[in-house]
Short mmCIF file of C-alpha atoms and ligand atoms in Angstrom, two decimals:
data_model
loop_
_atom_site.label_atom_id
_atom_site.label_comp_id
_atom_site.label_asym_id
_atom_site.label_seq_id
_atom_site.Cartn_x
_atom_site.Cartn_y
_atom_site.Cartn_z
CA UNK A 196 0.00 0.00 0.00
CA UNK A 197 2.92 2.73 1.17
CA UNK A 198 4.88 1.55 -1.54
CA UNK A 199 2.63 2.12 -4.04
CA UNK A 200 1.85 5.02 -2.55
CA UNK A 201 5.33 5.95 -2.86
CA UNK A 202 5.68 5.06 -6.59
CA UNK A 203 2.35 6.83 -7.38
CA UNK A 204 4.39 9.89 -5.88
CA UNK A 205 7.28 9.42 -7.91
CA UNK A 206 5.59 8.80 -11.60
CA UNK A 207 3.83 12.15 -10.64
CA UNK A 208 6.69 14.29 -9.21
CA UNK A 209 8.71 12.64 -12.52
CA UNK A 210 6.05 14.15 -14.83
CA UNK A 211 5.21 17.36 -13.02
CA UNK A 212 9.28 17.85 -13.88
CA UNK A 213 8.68 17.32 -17.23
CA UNK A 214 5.77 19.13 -17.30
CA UNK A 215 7.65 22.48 -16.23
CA UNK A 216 10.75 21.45 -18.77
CA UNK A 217 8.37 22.70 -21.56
CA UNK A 218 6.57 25.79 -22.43
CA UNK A 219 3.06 25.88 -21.49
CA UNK A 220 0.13 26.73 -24.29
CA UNK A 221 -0.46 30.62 -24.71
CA UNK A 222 -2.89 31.69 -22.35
CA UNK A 223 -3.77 34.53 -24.74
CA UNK A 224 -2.99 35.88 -28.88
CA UNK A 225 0.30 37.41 -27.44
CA UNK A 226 1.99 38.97 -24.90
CA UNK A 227 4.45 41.26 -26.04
CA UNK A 228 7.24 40.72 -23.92
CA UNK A 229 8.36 44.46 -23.77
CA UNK A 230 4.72 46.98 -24.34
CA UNK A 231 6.71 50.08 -24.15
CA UNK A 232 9.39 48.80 -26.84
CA UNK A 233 9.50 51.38 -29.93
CA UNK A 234 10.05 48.76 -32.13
CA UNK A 235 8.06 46.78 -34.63
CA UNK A 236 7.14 43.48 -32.28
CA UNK A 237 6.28 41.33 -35.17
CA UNK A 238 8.57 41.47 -37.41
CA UNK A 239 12.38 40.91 -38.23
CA UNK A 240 14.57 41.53 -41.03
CA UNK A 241 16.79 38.82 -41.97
CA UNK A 242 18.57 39.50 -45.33
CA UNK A 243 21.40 40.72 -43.81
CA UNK A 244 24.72 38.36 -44.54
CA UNK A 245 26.05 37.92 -40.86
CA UNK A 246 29.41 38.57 -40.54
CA UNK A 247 31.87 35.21 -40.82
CA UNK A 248 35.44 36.73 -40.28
CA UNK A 249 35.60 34.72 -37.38
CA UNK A 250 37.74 31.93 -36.12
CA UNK A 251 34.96 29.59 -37.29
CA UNK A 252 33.55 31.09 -40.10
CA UNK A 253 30.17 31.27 -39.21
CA UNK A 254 27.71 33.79 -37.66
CA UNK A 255 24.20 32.98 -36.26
CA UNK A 256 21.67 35.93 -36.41
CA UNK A 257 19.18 34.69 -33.66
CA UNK A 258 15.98 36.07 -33.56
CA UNK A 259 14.52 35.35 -30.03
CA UNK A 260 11.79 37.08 -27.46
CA UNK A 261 14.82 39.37 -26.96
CA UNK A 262 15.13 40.34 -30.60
CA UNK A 263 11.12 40.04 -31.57
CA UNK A 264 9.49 41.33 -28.44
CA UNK A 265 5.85 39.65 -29.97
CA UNK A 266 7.90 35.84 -29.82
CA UNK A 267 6.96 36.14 -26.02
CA UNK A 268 4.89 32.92 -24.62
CA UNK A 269 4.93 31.77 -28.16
CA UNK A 270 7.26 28.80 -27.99
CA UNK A 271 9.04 29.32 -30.71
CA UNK A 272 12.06 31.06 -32.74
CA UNK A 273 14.56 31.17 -35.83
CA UNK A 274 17.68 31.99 -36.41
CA UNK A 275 19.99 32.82 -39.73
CA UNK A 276 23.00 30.97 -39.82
CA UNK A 277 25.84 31.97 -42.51
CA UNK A 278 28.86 29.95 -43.42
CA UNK A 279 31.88 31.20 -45.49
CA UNK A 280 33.74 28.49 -47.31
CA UNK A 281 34.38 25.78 -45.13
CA UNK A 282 32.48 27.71 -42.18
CA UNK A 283 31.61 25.19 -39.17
CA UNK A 284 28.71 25.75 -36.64
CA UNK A 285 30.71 23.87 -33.82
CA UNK A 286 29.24 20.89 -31.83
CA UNK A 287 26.56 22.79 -29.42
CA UNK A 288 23.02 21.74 -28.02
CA UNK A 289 20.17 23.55 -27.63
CA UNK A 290 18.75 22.20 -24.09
CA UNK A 291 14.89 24.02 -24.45
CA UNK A 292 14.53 23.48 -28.07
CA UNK A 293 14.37 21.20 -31.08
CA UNK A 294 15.56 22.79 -34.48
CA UNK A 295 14.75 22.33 -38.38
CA UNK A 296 16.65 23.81 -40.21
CA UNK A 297 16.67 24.35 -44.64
CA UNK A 298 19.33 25.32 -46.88
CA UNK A 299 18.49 28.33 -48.67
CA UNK A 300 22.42 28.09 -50.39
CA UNK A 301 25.42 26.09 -50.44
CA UNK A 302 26.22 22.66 -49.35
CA UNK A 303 26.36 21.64 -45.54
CA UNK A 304 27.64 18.53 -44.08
CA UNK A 305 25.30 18.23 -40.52
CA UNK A 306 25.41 15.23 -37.98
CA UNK A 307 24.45 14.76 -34.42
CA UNK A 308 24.84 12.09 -31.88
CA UNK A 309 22.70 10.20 -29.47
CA UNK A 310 22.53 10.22 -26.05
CA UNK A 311 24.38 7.65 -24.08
CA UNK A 312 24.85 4.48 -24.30
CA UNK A 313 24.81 4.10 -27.74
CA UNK A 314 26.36 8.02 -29.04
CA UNK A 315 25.44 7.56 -32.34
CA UNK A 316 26.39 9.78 -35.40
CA UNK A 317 23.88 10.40 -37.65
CA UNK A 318 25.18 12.81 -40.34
CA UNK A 319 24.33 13.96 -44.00
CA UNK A 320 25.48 16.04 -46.89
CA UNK A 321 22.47 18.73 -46.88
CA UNK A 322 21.57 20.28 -50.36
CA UNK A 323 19.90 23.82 -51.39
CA UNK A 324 15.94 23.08 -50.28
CA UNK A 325 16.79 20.14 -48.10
CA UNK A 326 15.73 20.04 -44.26
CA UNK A 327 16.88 18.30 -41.31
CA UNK A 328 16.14 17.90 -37.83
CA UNK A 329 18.36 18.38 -35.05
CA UNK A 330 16.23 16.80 -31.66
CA UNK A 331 16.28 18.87 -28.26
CA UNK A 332 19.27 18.62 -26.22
CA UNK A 333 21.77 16.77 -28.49
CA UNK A 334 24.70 17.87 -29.77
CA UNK A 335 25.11 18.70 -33.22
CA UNK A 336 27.30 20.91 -35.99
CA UNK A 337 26.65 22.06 -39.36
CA UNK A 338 30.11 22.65 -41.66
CA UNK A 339 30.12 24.16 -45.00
CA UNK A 340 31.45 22.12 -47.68
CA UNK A 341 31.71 23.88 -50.72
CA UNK A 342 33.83 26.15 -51.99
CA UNK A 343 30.90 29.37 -51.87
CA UNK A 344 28.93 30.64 -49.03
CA UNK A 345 26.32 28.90 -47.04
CA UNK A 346 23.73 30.61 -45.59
CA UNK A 347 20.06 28.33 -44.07
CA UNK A 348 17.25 29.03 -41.62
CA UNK A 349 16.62 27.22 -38.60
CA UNK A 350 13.32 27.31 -36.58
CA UNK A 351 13.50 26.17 -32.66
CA UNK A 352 10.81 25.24 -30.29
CA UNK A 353 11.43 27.83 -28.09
CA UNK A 354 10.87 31.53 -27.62
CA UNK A 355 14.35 30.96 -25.64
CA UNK A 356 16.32 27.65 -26.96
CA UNK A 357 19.71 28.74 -24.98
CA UNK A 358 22.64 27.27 -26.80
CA UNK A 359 25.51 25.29 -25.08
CA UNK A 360 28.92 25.56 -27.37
CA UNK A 361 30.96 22.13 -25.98
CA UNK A 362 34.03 23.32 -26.70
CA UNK A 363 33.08 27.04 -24.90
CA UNK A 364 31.54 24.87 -22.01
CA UNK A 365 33.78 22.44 -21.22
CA UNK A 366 37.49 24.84 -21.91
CA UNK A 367 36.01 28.01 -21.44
CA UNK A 368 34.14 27.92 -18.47
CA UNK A 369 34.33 31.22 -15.76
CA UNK A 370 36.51 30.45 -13.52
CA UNK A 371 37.60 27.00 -15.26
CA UNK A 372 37.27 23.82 -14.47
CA UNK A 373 40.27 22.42 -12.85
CA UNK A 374 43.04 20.53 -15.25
CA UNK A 375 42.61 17.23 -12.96
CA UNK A 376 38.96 17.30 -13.96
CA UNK A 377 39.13 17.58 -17.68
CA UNK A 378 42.84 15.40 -17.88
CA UNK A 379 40.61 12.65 -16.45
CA UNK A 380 37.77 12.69 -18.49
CA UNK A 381 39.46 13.06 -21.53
CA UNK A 382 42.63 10.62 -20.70
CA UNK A 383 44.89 13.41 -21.57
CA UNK A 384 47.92 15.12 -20.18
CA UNK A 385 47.69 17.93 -18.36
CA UNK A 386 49.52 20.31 -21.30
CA UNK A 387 46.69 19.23 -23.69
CA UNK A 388 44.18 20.75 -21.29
CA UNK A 389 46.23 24.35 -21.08
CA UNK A 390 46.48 24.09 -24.48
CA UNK A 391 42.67 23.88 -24.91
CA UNK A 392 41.74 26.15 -22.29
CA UNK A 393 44.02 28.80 -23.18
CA UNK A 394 42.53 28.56 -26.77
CA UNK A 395 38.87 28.83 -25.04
MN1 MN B 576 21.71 24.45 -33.35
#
């Protein structure tokens, strides 16, 4: 009797977790997340080419609640993502959201992996007008590879997906995490580690 009592407590304390890991249904049309904001709510421009001098080669131009005010409650969001030559989107997860993303131009090469045990790489070699689906909370990449720009859209199921970079996360945390740490859990030496963090 206690013991199912117990469980019964459990299953429901498991799903009312769940429940809150997810945005709840609109209670209205919208609820413009700023009302005094001076700036058009509903709309965006996105035909701007980010700007890919970077180390990676690749800029994302999110458009969040924080960028389109009327994306408040609304559970969902895009972002532009261009690629120069070669450009890589590094291996990042988005732990609120699911993406699809299209090509609009250029060729990407895209994977993600599954979570543990089995860390599975599913990849492909995405055309102009193809889609793909990266699932919430696993890591994935896109990487141009042609020899002209990329550029795609990407829709999440969030109004805030929140991005984790791995590399950023795991070498470039503030303050770090110690050498020990990291030379464990990736069996290497210590000078691999300041070589990483130092480049993070
Ligand atoms: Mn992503």
């Amino acid at each position: 009797m206690w013991n199912k009592l117990i469980l019964l407590s459990v299953v429901a304390l498991t799903f009312n977790y769940l429940a809150l890991a997810y945005e709840p249904s609109p209670l209205q049309d919208f609820c413009v997340a700023d009302p005094n904001s001076s700036g058009i709510v509903y709309s965006f421009g996105l035909h701007l080419r980010g700007n890919t001098s970077n180390q990676l080669g690749s800029k994302v131009t999110p458009v969040f609640a924080t960028q389109l005010p009327g994306l408040n409650t609304l559970g969902i969001s895009m972002v532009r993502i261009d690629y120069a030559p070669w450009g890589l989107n590094p291996p990042h997860t988005h732990p609120r959201a699911t993406e699809i993303l299209t090509v609009l131009e250029g060729t990407l090469q895209v994977g993600f992996v599954t979570s543990n045990p089995d860390n599975r790489f599913i990849t492909k070699v995405l055309q102009k007008g193809d889609v793909f689906v990266f699932p919430v909370g696993l890591v994935h990449f896109q990487r141009n590879v042609g020899n002209g720009n990329a550029v795609v859209i990407a829709a999440l199921s969030s109004q805030n997906p929140g991005a984790i970079t791995i590399g950023n996360a795991v070498f470039g945390a503030n303050p770090s995490i110690p050498w020990g740490i990291l030379a464990r859990a990736f069996q290497v030496d210590k000078s691999v580690v300041d070589q990483l963090q130092a480049k993070f």
